[in-house]
Amino acid sequence: MTILLEANLTLFFGRFHPLLVHLPIGFIILAGIFEMISWKKKVDLQLAIAYALLAGAIFGMMAIVLGLMLASEGGYNESALNAHKWTGIATTVLSLAAYLLKKNLHKAAWMQKAYQSTLLLALITLTVAGHYGGSLTHGSTYLLEHAPGPVRQLAGLKPARERITVMDSALVYDDVIHYMFEAKCNVCHNPDKQKGALLLTEPAHIMKGGDSGPVIVPGDASQSELFLRVTLNPDHDDFMPAEGRTPLTKEETALLEWWIEKGAPFDKKVVELSREERINGYLREVGIGEKKPFLASLAIASVAREVQDEIVAEGFKLKTIATNSPWLEASYSSYNPDKLSEQKLSTLTNAKENITWLTLSRIPLKDDWLSHIGRFTNLTKLWLNQTAITDEGIKHLVQLKNLEYLNLYGTKLTDEAITDIRQLSGLKKLYIWQTDITEEGVAQIKESLPEVEVVYQYPSL
Ligand code: HEC
């Protein structure tokens, strides 16, 4: 008995509303479909239609009662709730009216017209009620959450932001904390369903708090209602997420604590907040990690033996960059550098997918030969030091977006080459000492490629 008294029966039954509501929906739509079939195929479904409408009305009434119970729980967007409530009630009334008209069609001629309009109207209100019901359950943006960009734009929604998962550039709020709220909290704390009057979708609302005032005290997790709620015993009434929803993992909880302790910033990058190694581990656990090196992110087949033999016969050396790796390092035999020709270089392009390191140092290369090299798009390291190339040659390399290491020391390059070098967006290390590139040119390179390390002087000892 005490168990029954303790339980909130209104809420208990109310929660069955979303389940039961599908019955009237099904019956009313069924009536509409039968009506179409009997009109098209001239079969007599009148009795079935009448009973479907009656069933729709009866289950509709039950859904209304349960719905009102559920609404008493509060925390719903009021205008969406009202729209849902009244269109739901209208649907039920219209369904009942349609049933009564159907039963009495033979009595008066006007009833046929009235019946048709009533059924049509019931179907319309049903659609509207269903739409608002969906918004109440999932939030009004639920339907278009995964819609393509242009569709979202048409609907007036912000373009979806792609989550950044690379530690160096991920934002602590957008990519970690917000991401976690979206997954675990926002079914209940969104603009359409503000449980506890708390909205966890926008920074301003998060800081404003809910019924009991602010829920985050920047710099002090132990004073922050939001953090306390997720760390309670899961059996506790106040535990969040409520209703037995999937709780935060221990890593997520620790990250939340870390973020609040660091002042709960909304615009900082992960790397801008000091953190122990432990936190890096937790970040990895929630999907924020170091960038995979380019080569590891590609699956590629090895080059056929015959192709390799052909290349070696031309005087190149080939070896894999690691045991069992499909990736190759190629270089031209340094014994007779003068023998390299454009034709030989074009043989090398037969393995252009696999060659990722290429050494052509100290070879009298011609500028236009580099047009072949420009097609080695998986190249990550390229040595062209002490060759005869000039600014003209560099133009052929601008497509090498994966190039991380480029050695151009001891060449005739000038600041004319800067525009092209600036396009090598993957570059991390550039050697240009003993060239005519000026310090000003170096500054320009760094402006476009802030992460690149430029070696342009003899390393000082
Ligand atoms: C299934 C629905 C549901 C989910 C999911 C949920 N909450 Fe709640 N939340 C509620 C309800 C209902 C209340 C109001 C009753 C209460 O205060 O316990 C509430 C209240 C709160 C409050 C107190 C607000 C105030 O000012 O009183 C906080 C803080 C909170 N939730 C945080 C969270 C966090 C963080 C998550 C995600 C980890 C979460 N909630 C997930 C339903 C939910």
Short mmCIF file of C-alpha atoms and ligand atoms in Angstrom, two decimals:
data_model
loop_
_atom_site.label_atom_id
_atom_site.label_comp_id
_atom_site.label_asym_id
_atom_site.label_seq_id
_atom_site.Cartn_x
_atom_site.Cartn_y
_atom_site.Cartn_z
CA MET A 1 0.00 0.00 0.00
CA THR A 2 2.74 2.46 0.92
CA ILE A 3 4.40 1.65 -2.38
CA LEU A 4 1.24 2.69 -4.18
CA LEU A 5 0.96 5.87 -2.15
CA GLU A 6 4.56 6.79 -2.76
CA ALA A 7 4.31 6.24 -6.46
CA ASN A 8 3.00 9.14 -8.46
CA LEU A 9 0.22 7.43 -10.37
CA THR A 10 -0.57 10.45 -12.50
CA LEU A 11 2.94 10.40 -13.83
CA PHE A 12 2.98 6.64 -14.02
CA PHE A 13 -0.02 6.54 -16.34
CA GLY A 14 0.86 9.77 -18.08
CA ARG A 15 4.06 8.29 -19.42
CA PHE A 16 1.98 5.79 -21.43
CA HIS A 17 0.63 8.62 -23.54
CA PRO A 18 3.35 8.54 -26.21
CA LEU A 19 2.72 4.80 -26.58
CA LEU A 20 -1.06 4.82 -26.65
CA VAL A 21 -1.33 7.81 -28.92
CA HIS A 22 -0.31 5.66 -31.88
CA LEU A 23 -3.60 3.76 -31.71
CA PRO A 24 -5.96 6.63 -32.62
CA ILE A 25 -3.42 7.78 -35.22
CA GLY A 26 -3.46 4.33 -36.80
CA PHE A 27 -7.24 3.98 -36.81
CA ILE A 28 -7.97 7.41 -38.24
CA ILE A 29 -5.42 6.97 -41.01
CA LEU A 30 -6.85 3.52 -41.69
CA ALA A 31 -10.30 5.08 -42.13
CA GLY A 32 -8.83 7.50 -44.65
CA ILE A 33 -7.11 4.71 -46.57
CA PHE A 34 -10.27 2.53 -46.62
CA GLU A 35 -12.24 5.49 -47.86
CA MET A 36 -9.84 5.86 -50.77
CA ILE A 37 -9.88 2.15 -51.58
CA SER A 38 -13.68 1.93 -51.54
CA TRP A 39 -13.92 4.99 -53.78
CA LYS A 40 -11.32 3.74 -56.30
CA LYS A 41 -12.21 0.05 -56.35
CA LYS A 42 -15.90 0.44 -55.63
CA VAL A 43 -15.81 -2.09 -52.81
CA ASP A 44 -18.01 -1.74 -49.77
CA LEU A 45 -15.88 -0.92 -46.74
CA GLN A 46 -18.39 1.38 -45.07
CA LEU A 47 -18.78 -0.68 -41.92
CA ALA A 48 -15.02 -1.09 -41.47
CA ILE A 49 -14.55 2.64 -41.93
CA ALA A 50 -17.21 3.47 -39.37
CA TYR A 51 -15.62 1.17 -36.78
CA ALA A 52 -12.13 2.51 -37.48
CA LEU A 53 -13.43 6.04 -36.82
CA LEU A 54 -15.15 4.92 -33.63
CA ALA A 55 -11.98 3.17 -32.43
CA GLY A 56 -10.01 6.30 -33.32
CA ALA A 57 -12.36 8.41 -31.21
CA ILE A 58 -12.30 6.04 -28.21
CA PHE A 59 -8.51 5.62 -28.13
CA GLY A 60 -8.22 9.33 -28.83
CA MET A 61 -10.12 10.09 -25.65
CA MET A 62 -7.85 7.77 -23.68
CA ALA A 63 -4.81 9.45 -25.20
CA ILE A 64 -6.19 12.84 -24.17
CA VAL A 65 -6.60 11.77 -20.55
CA LEU A 66 -3.09 10.29 -20.39
CA GLY A 67 -1.70 13.29 -22.23
CA LEU A 68 -3.13 15.70 -19.68
CA MET A 69 -1.60 13.59 -16.91
CA LEU A 70 1.78 13.69 -18.63
CA ALA A 71 1.56 17.45 -19.16
CA SER A 72 1.05 17.95 -15.42
CA GLU A 73 4.66 16.90 -15.04
CA GLY A 74 5.57 20.30 -16.49
CA GLY A 75 8.71 21.43 -18.21
CA TYR A 76 7.23 21.57 -21.71
CA ASN A 77 7.32 24.49 -24.09
CA GLU A 78 3.93 26.04 -23.43
CA SER A 79 2.93 27.08 -26.93
CA ALA A 80 3.96 23.74 -28.43
CA LEU A 81 2.09 21.96 -25.66
CA ASN A 82 -1.08 24.00 -26.24
CA ALA A 83 -0.96 23.47 -29.98
CA HIS A 84 -0.50 19.74 -29.44
CA LYS A 85 -3.26 19.53 -26.85
CA TRP A 86 -5.91 21.37 -28.86
CA THR A 87 -5.18 19.74 -32.19
CA GLY A 88 -5.22 16.38 -30.42
CA ILE A 89 -8.59 17.11 -28.86
CA ALA A 90 -9.92 18.43 -32.18
CA THR A 91 -8.80 15.26 -33.95
CA THR A 92 -10.68 13.11 -31.46
CA VAL A 93 -13.86 15.20 -31.69
CA LEU A 94 -13.70 15.21 -35.49
CA SER A 95 -13.17 11.47 -35.55
CA LEU A 96 -16.26 10.97 -33.41
CA ALA A 97 -18.26 13.38 -35.57
CA ALA A 98 -17.17 11.57 -38.72
CA TYR A 99 -18.30 8.29 -37.18
CA LEU A 100 -21.74 9.66 -36.33
CA LEU A 101 -22.15 11.20 -39.78
CA LYS A 102 -21.09 7.95 -41.41
CA LYS A 103 -23.68 5.98 -39.45
CA ASN A 104 -26.43 8.37 -40.54
CA LEU A 105 -25.46 9.05 -44.14
CA HIS A 106 -28.73 7.68 -45.50
CA LYS A 107 -30.79 10.17 -43.52
CA ALA A 108 -30.00 13.35 -45.38
CA ALA A 109 -28.18 14.29 -48.57
CA TRP A 110 -26.02 17.03 -47.00
CA MET A 111 -24.41 14.51 -44.67
CA GLN A 112 -22.19 13.04 -47.37
CA LYS A 113 -20.46 16.40 -47.94
CA ALA A 114 -20.27 17.10 -44.22
CA TYR A 115 -18.80 13.65 -43.60
CA GLN A 116 -16.11 14.09 -46.23
CA SER A 117 -15.01 17.47 -44.93
CA THR A 118 -14.99 16.21 -41.34
CA LEU A 119 -12.77 13.25 -42.19
CA LEU A 120 -10.42 15.42 -44.20
CA LEU A 121 -10.20 17.94 -41.38
CA ALA A 122 -9.51 15.12 -38.88
CA LEU A 123 -6.60 13.96 -40.99
CA ILE A 124 -5.22 17.49 -41.13
CA THR A 125 -5.48 18.14 -37.39
CA LEU A 126 -3.97 14.71 -36.82
CA THR A 127 -0.90 15.66 -38.84
CA VAL A 128 -0.50 18.94 -36.98
CA ALA A 129 -0.99 17.27 -33.58
CA GLY A 130 1.57 14.63 -34.53
CA HIS A 131 4.07 17.26 -35.55
CA TYR A 132 3.80 19.14 -32.25
CA GLY A 133 3.87 15.89 -30.32
CA GLY A 134 7.14 15.04 -32.01
CA SER A 135 8.58 18.45 -31.11
CA LEU A 136 7.58 17.97 -27.48
CA THR A 137 9.29 14.61 -27.30
CA HIS A 138 12.39 15.29 -29.32
CA GLY A 139 12.71 19.07 -29.61
CA SER A 140 11.53 21.13 -32.56
CA THR A 141 14.77 20.72 -34.50
CA TYR A 142 14.78 16.94 -34.22
CA LEU A 143 13.46 16.19 -37.70
CA LEU A 144 16.03 18.29 -39.50
CA GLU A 145 18.97 17.55 -37.23
CA HIS A 146 20.65 15.39 -39.82
CA ALA A 147 19.25 17.13 -42.87
CA PRO A 148 21.68 18.29 -45.57
CA GLY A 149 22.97 21.86 -45.17
CA PRO A 150 20.68 23.54 -47.73
CA VAL A 151 17.56 21.95 -46.20
CA ARG A 152 18.57 23.19 -42.76
CA GLN A 153 19.17 26.63 -44.20
CA LEU A 154 15.70 26.69 -45.77
CA ALA A 155 14.22 25.79 -42.41
CA GLY A 156 16.11 28.67 -40.78
CA LEU A 157 18.38 26.42 -38.76
CA LYS A 158 22.04 27.09 -38.12
CA PRO A 159 24.29 25.01 -40.36
CA ALA A 160 25.27 21.86 -38.51
CA ARG A 161 28.77 22.16 -37.12
CA GLU A 162 31.06 19.29 -37.88
CA ARG A 163 32.61 18.06 -34.61
CA ILE A 164 36.36 18.61 -34.47
CA THR A 165 38.04 15.50 -33.09
CA VAL A 166 41.67 16.51 -33.38
CA MET A 167 43.06 17.45 -29.98
CA ASP A 168 45.03 20.44 -31.30
CA SER A 169 42.00 22.26 -32.65
CA ALA A 170 38.99 20.86 -30.75
CA LEU A 171 37.03 23.37 -28.65
CA VAL A 172 36.42 22.37 -25.07
CA TYR A 173 32.78 23.43 -25.01
CA ASP A 174 31.59 22.75 -28.57
CA ASP A 175 33.42 19.50 -29.11
CA VAL A 176 33.46 18.00 -25.63
CA ILE A 177 30.94 19.46 -23.18
CA HIS A 178 28.15 20.49 -25.56
CA TYR A 179 28.58 17.22 -27.38
CA MET A 180 28.05 15.35 -24.11
CA PHE A 181 24.98 17.44 -23.14
CA GLU A 182 23.45 16.81 -26.56
CA ALA A 183 23.88 13.08 -26.17
CA LYS A 184 22.86 12.67 -22.54
CA CYS A 185 20.87 15.65 -21.30
CA ASN A 186 19.17 17.64 -24.02
CA VAL A 187 16.20 15.37 -24.68
CA CYS A 188 14.89 16.93 -21.48
CA HIS A 189 16.69 20.27 -21.35
CA ASN A 190 15.94 21.83 -24.75
CA PRO A 191 13.82 24.84 -25.74
CA ASP A 192 10.69 22.68 -26.17
CA LYS A 193 11.15 20.66 -23.02
CA GLN A 194 12.81 22.61 -20.26
CA LYS A 195 12.77 20.21 -17.35
CA GLY A 196 13.60 22.02 -14.12
CA ALA A 197 13.39 25.21 -16.27
CA LEU A 198 16.92 24.36 -17.39
CA LEU A 199 18.15 24.65 -20.95
CA LEU A 200 21.48 23.06 -21.76
CA THR A 201 21.59 23.94 -25.45
CA GLU A 202 23.12 27.44 -25.38
CA PRO A 203 25.95 28.90 -23.27
CA ALA A 204 23.82 31.79 -21.99
CA HIS A 205 21.10 29.43 -20.76
CA ILE A 206 23.56 27.06 -19.20
CA MET A 207 25.02 29.87 -17.14
CA LYS A 208 21.57 31.22 -16.25
CA GLY A 209 20.60 27.91 -14.67
CA GLY A 210 17.16 26.54 -13.82
CA ASP A 211 14.53 26.52 -11.06
CA SER A 212 17.15 26.64 -8.36
CA GLY A 213 19.25 29.36 -9.97
CA PRO A 214 22.70 28.99 -11.52
CA VAL A 215 23.81 25.37 -11.84
CA ILE A 216 27.46 26.07 -12.60
CA VAL A 217 29.91 27.91 -10.38
CA PRO A 218 32.91 28.53 -12.62
CA GLY A 219 36.05 27.27 -10.95
CA ASP A 220 34.29 25.17 -8.34
CA ALA A 221 32.69 21.90 -9.40
CA SER A 222 31.83 20.96 -5.83
CA GLN A 223 29.52 24.01 -5.61
CA SER A 224 27.96 23.39 -9.03
CA GLU A 225 24.47 21.88 -8.93
CA LEU A 226 24.95 20.46 -12.40
CA PHE A 227 28.06 18.56 -11.42
CA LEU A 228 26.59 17.44 -8.10
CA ARG A 229 23.51 16.04 -9.86
CA VAL A 230 25.54 13.77 -12.14
CA THR A 231 27.72 12.53 -9.27
CA LEU A 232 24.89 11.55 -6.90
CA ASN A 233 24.08 7.92 -6.31
CA PRO A 234 22.12 6.89 -9.42
CA ASP A 235 19.25 5.77 -7.16
CA HIS A 236 18.89 9.26 -5.75
CA ASP A 237 15.76 11.16 -6.86
CA ASP A 238 17.81 14.12 -8.02
CA PHE A 239 20.30 12.11 -10.05
CA MET A 240 20.81 13.32 -13.61
CA PRO A 241 20.10 12.21 -16.27
CA ALA A 242 16.66 11.43 -14.84
CA GLU A 243 14.41 8.49 -15.55
CA GLY A 244 17.13 5.92 -15.90
CA ARG A 245 18.59 7.45 -19.05
CA THR A 246 22.17 6.48 -19.89
CA PRO A 247 24.32 8.24 -17.28
CA LEU A 248 27.59 10.03 -17.99
CA THR A 249 30.59 7.73 -18.09
CA LYS A 250 33.31 8.21 -15.50
CA GLU A 251 35.45 9.85 -18.20
CA GLU A 252 32.66 12.27 -19.16
CA THR A 253 32.08 13.14 -15.51
CA ALA A 254 35.79 13.82 -15.04
CA LEU A 255 35.89 16.03 -18.14
CA LEU A 256 32.86 17.97 -16.88
CA GLU A 257 34.61 18.52 -13.55
CA TRP A 258 37.81 19.60 -15.34
CA TRP A 259 35.91 22.08 -17.50
CA ILE A 260 34.09 23.63 -14.53
CA GLU A 261 37.28 23.75 -12.45
CA LYS A 262 39.01 25.60 -15.30
CA GLY A 263 36.31 28.27 -15.17
CA ALA A 264 33.72 26.71 -17.55
CA PRO A 265 34.91 28.65 -20.63
CA PHE A 266 32.84 28.46 -23.83
CA ASP A 267 35.36 29.67 -26.38
CA LYS A 268 38.62 28.00 -25.40
CA LYS A 269 40.38 25.22 -27.20
CA VAL A 270 41.06 21.99 -25.36
CA VAL A 271 44.80 22.68 -25.56
CA GLU A 272 44.39 26.12 -24.00
CA LEU A 273 43.31 24.64 -20.67
CA SER A 274 45.97 23.11 -18.49
CA ARG A 275 45.40 19.42 -17.99
CA GLU A 276 47.01 16.35 -16.54
CA GLU A 277 47.87 13.40 -18.73
CA ARG A 278 44.83 11.64 -17.24
CA ILE A 279 42.54 14.17 -18.96
CA ASN A 280 44.15 13.48 -22.35
CA GLY A 281 43.24 9.84 -21.84
CA TYR A 282 39.62 10.76 -21.06
CA LEU A 283 39.49 13.01 -24.11
CA ARG A 284 40.64 10.13 -26.26
CA GLU A 285 37.90 8.05 -24.65
CA VAL A 286 35.23 10.52 -25.86
CA GLY A 287 36.69 10.65 -29.34
CA ILE A 288 39.13 13.57 -29.21
CA GLY A 289 42.58 12.38 -30.20
CA GLU A 290 45.73 13.18 -32.07
CA LYS A 291 45.44 13.39 -35.80
CA LYS A 292 46.18 10.15 -37.56
CA PRO A 293 49.26 10.56 -39.70
CA PHE A 294 48.27 10.84 -43.33
CA LEU A 295 49.84 7.53 -44.33
CA ALA A 296 48.09 5.58 -41.60
CA SER A 297 44.75 6.92 -42.75
CA LEU A 298 45.08 5.42 -46.25
CA ALA A 299 44.73 1.77 -47.19
CA ILE A 300 46.69 1.02 -50.30
CA ALA A 301 47.93 -2.09 -52.15
CA SER A 302 51.60 -2.79 -52.75
CA VAL A 303 53.17 -2.13 -56.14
CA ALA A 304 53.45 -5.21 -58.37
CA ARG A 305 56.87 -6.87 -58.45
CA GLU A 306 57.28 -6.34 -62.23
CA VAL A 307 56.58 -2.64 -61.93
CA GLN A 308 59.19 -2.34 -59.18
CA ASP A 309 61.74 -4.29 -61.25
CA GLU A 310 61.17 -2.03 -64.20
CA ILE A 311 61.80 1.04 -62.07
CA VAL A 312 64.95 -0.42 -60.52
CA ALA A 313 66.22 -1.30 -64.02
CA GLU A 314 66.11 2.42 -64.83
CA GLY A 315 68.60 3.12 -62.06
CA PHE A 316 66.29 3.98 -59.16
CA LYS A 317 66.52 2.53 -55.70
CA LEU A 318 63.23 1.44 -54.11
CA LYS A 319 62.58 0.24 -50.61
CA THR A 320 59.58 0.07 -48.32
CA ILE A 321 59.56 2.66 -45.54
CA ALA A 322 58.80 -0.04 -42.95
CA THR A 323 58.56 -3.81 -42.96
CA ASN A 324 55.43 -5.00 -44.75
CA SER A 325 54.43 -1.47 -45.60
CA PRO A 326 53.02 -0.72 -49.06
CA TRP A 327 54.70 2.69 -48.89
CA LEU A 328 57.90 3.19 -50.84
CA GLU A 329 60.96 5.36 -50.60
CA ALA A 330 62.51 6.07 -54.00
CA SER A 331 65.83 7.68 -54.87
CA TYR A 332 68.07 7.90 -57.89
CA SER A 333 71.38 6.16 -57.68
CA SER A 334 73.93 8.78 -56.70
CA TYR A 335 76.74 7.12 -58.69
CA ASN A 336 75.68 8.51 -62.03
CA PRO A 337 73.32 11.41 -61.37
CA ASP A 338 73.75 12.73 -64.88
CA LYS A 339 72.06 9.68 -66.34
CA LEU A 340 68.62 10.59 -65.00
CA SER A 341 66.35 11.58 -67.85
CA GLU A 342 62.77 12.73 -68.16
CA GLN A 343 61.88 9.39 -69.71
CA LYS A 344 63.26 7.51 -66.68
CA LEU A 345 61.37 9.80 -64.36
CA SER A 346 58.16 9.00 -66.17
CA THR A 347 58.76 5.26 -65.53
CA LEU A 348 58.81 6.11 -61.85
CA THR A 349 55.28 7.47 -62.12
CA ASN A 350 54.06 3.86 -62.51
CA ALA A 351 54.43 3.64 -58.74
CA LYS A 352 53.28 7.17 -58.00
CA GLU A 353 50.51 6.11 -55.61
CA ASN A 354 52.94 4.22 -53.38
CA ILE A 355 55.97 6.45 -53.38
CA THR A 356 55.76 8.66 -50.34
CA TRP A 357 59.42 9.61 -49.90
CA LEU A 358 61.44 10.71 -52.91
CA THR A 359 65.10 11.72 -52.94
CA LEU A 360 66.50 13.44 -56.02
CA SER A 361 69.25 15.42 -54.28
CA ARG A 362 72.28 16.56 -56.25
CA ILE A 363 70.79 15.65 -59.60
CA PRO A 364 70.77 18.10 -62.50
CA LEU A 365 66.99 18.15 -62.70
CA LYS A 366 65.25 20.29 -65.28
CA ASP A 367 62.37 22.43 -64.12
CA ASP A 368 59.77 20.88 -66.38
CA TRP A 369 60.67 17.36 -65.20
CA LEU A 370 59.03 18.29 -61.95
CA SER A 371 55.67 18.10 -63.72
CA HIS A 372 55.99 14.30 -63.27
CA ILE A 373 56.77 14.71 -59.56
CA GLY A 374 53.73 16.94 -59.19
CA ARG A 375 51.56 13.86 -59.79
CA PHE A 376 52.92 11.95 -56.78
CA THR A 377 50.03 13.08 -54.59
CA ASN A 378 50.86 10.72 -51.73
CA LEU A 379 54.31 12.17 -51.36
CA THR A 380 55.07 13.21 -47.78
CA LYS A 381 58.82 13.84 -48.04
CA LEU A 382 60.72 15.25 -50.97
CA TRP A 383 64.43 16.02 -51.24
CA LEU A 384 65.34 18.37 -54.09
CA ASN A 385 68.36 19.92 -52.37
CA GLN A 386 71.41 20.92 -54.42
CA THR A 387 69.57 20.44 -57.70
CA ALA A 388 69.34 22.84 -60.63
CA ILE A 389 65.70 23.66 -60.14
CA THR A 390 64.46 27.26 -60.13
CA ASP A 391 61.26 29.10 -59.23
CA GLU A 392 59.72 27.76 -62.46
CA GLY A 393 60.03 24.18 -61.25
CA ILE A 394 58.23 24.76 -57.95
CA LYS A 395 55.07 25.69 -59.88
CA HIS A 396 54.64 22.00 -60.75
CA LEU A 397 54.49 20.93 -57.09
CA VAL A 398 51.51 22.92 -55.80
CA GLN A 399 49.19 19.89 -55.89
CA LEU A 400 51.26 18.00 -53.32
CA LYS A 401 48.92 18.74 -50.42
CA ASN A 402 50.24 15.87 -48.30
CA LEU A 403 53.84 16.96 -48.52
CA GLU A 404 55.13 17.45 -44.98
CA TYR A 405 58.86 17.70 -45.57
CA LEU A 406 60.48 19.59 -48.42
CA ASN A 407 64.19 20.08 -48.76
CA LEU A 408 65.20 22.81 -51.22
CA TYR A 409 68.51 23.84 -49.72
CA GLY A 410 71.27 24.87 -52.10
CA THR A 411 68.98 25.65 -55.03
CA LYS A 412 68.47 28.83 -57.05
CA LEU A 413 65.11 29.65 -55.54
CA THR A 414 64.13 33.27 -54.93
CA ASP A 415 61.14 35.01 -53.38
CA GLU A 416 59.36 34.36 -56.68
CA ALA A 417 58.74 30.80 -55.44
CA ILE A 418 56.93 31.95 -52.30
CA THR A 419 53.44 32.08 -53.83
CA ASP A 420 53.73 28.44 -54.86
CA ILE A 421 55.34 27.23 -51.64
CA ARG A 422 52.49 28.85 -49.71
CA GLN A 423 50.07 26.45 -51.39
CA LEU A 424 51.67 23.37 -49.85
CA SER A 425 49.18 23.33 -47.02
CA GLY A 426 50.43 20.14 -45.38
CA LEU A 427 54.00 21.37 -45.00
CA LYS A 428 55.63 20.99 -41.57
CA LYS A 429 59.31 21.37 -42.36
CA LEU A 430 60.96 23.36 -45.11
CA TYR A 431 64.70 23.63 -45.76
CA ILE A 432 65.72 26.66 -47.79
CA TRP A 433 69.16 27.66 -46.57
CA GLN A 434 71.64 28.62 -49.28
CA THR A 435 68.89 29.89 -51.54
CA ASP A 436 68.03 33.46 -52.49
CA ILE A 437 64.82 33.46 -50.47
CA THR A 438 64.90 36.46 -48.14
CA GLU A 439 63.79 36.74 -44.52
CA GLU A 440 60.82 38.68 -45.78
CA GLY A 441 59.93 35.70 -47.97
CA VAL A 442 60.21 33.42 -44.96
CA ALA A 443 57.82 35.67 -43.05
CA GLN A 444 55.33 35.42 -45.90
CA ILE A 445 55.54 31.65 -45.90
CA LYS A 446 54.89 31.56 -42.17
CA GLU A 447 51.92 33.82 -42.58
CA SER A 448 50.12 31.21 -44.72
CA LEU A 449 51.57 28.16 -43.04
CA PRO A 450 51.89 29.08 -39.38
CA GLU A 451 52.77 25.53 -38.35
CA VAL A 452 55.68 25.10 -40.71
CA GLU A 453 59.21 25.13 -39.40
CA VAL A 454 61.45 26.91 -41.88
CA VAL A 455 65.17 26.18 -41.77
CA TYR A 456 66.84 29.00 -43.68
CA GLN A 457 70.17 29.49 -41.97
CA TYR A 458 73.03 27.20 -41.14
CA PRO A 459 71.95 25.55 -37.94
CA SER A 460 73.80 27.57 -35.30
CA LEU A 461 75.82 25.44 -32.96
C1 HEC B 1 14.72 12.19 -18.90
C2 HEC B 1 14.76 13.59 -18.70
C3 HEC B 1 16.04 14.23 -18.18
C4 HEC B 1 17.33 14.04 -18.65
C5 HEC B 1 17.80 13.13 -19.76
C6 HEC B 1 18.16 14.95 -17.88
N1 HEC B 1 17.39 15.65 -17.00
FE1 HEC B 1 18.03 17.11 -15.75
N2 HEC B 1 16.16 17.36 -15.06
C7 HEC B 1 15.06 16.61 -15.44
C8 HEC B 1 13.91 17.01 -14.63
C9 HEC B 1 12.49 16.40 -14.73
C10 HEC B 1 14.36 18.01 -13.77
C11 HEC B 1 13.53 18.77 -12.74
C12 HEC B 1 13.34 17.97 -11.50
C13 HEC B 1 14.56 18.01 -10.65
O1 HEC B 1 15.01 19.12 -10.34
O2 HEC B 1 15.06 16.94 -10.31
C14 HEC B 1 15.77 18.21 -14.05
C15 HEC B 1 16.57 19.12 -13.39
C16 HEC B 1 17.92 19.25 -13.61
C17 HEC B 1 18.78 20.18 -12.90
C18 HEC B 1 18.35 21.11 -11.81
C19 HEC B 1 17.84 22.41 -12.38
C20 HEC B 1 17.43 23.36 -11.32
O3 HEC B 1 17.83 24.52 -11.41
O4 HEC B 1 16.72 22.92 -10.42
C21 HEC B 1 20.03 20.02 -13.38
C22 HEC B 1 21.28 20.77 -12.96
C23 HEC B 1 19.98 19.01 -14.40
N3 HEC B 1 18.69 18.57 -14.52
C24 HEC B 1 21.07 18.60 -15.12
C25 HEC B 1 21.02 17.56 -16.05
C26 HEC B 1 22.17 17.07 -16.75
C27 HEC B 1 23.59 17.59 -16.58
C28 HEC B 1 21.74 16.08 -17.54
C29 HEC B 1 22.58 15.21 -18.46
C30 HEC B 1 23.67 14.52 -17.85
C31 HEC B 1 20.30 15.96 -17.36
N4 HEC B 1 19.91 16.87 -16.46
C32 HEC B 1 19.52 15.06 -18.05
C33 HEC B 1 15.01 15.68 -16.43
C34 HEC B 1 16.10 15.22 -17.15
#
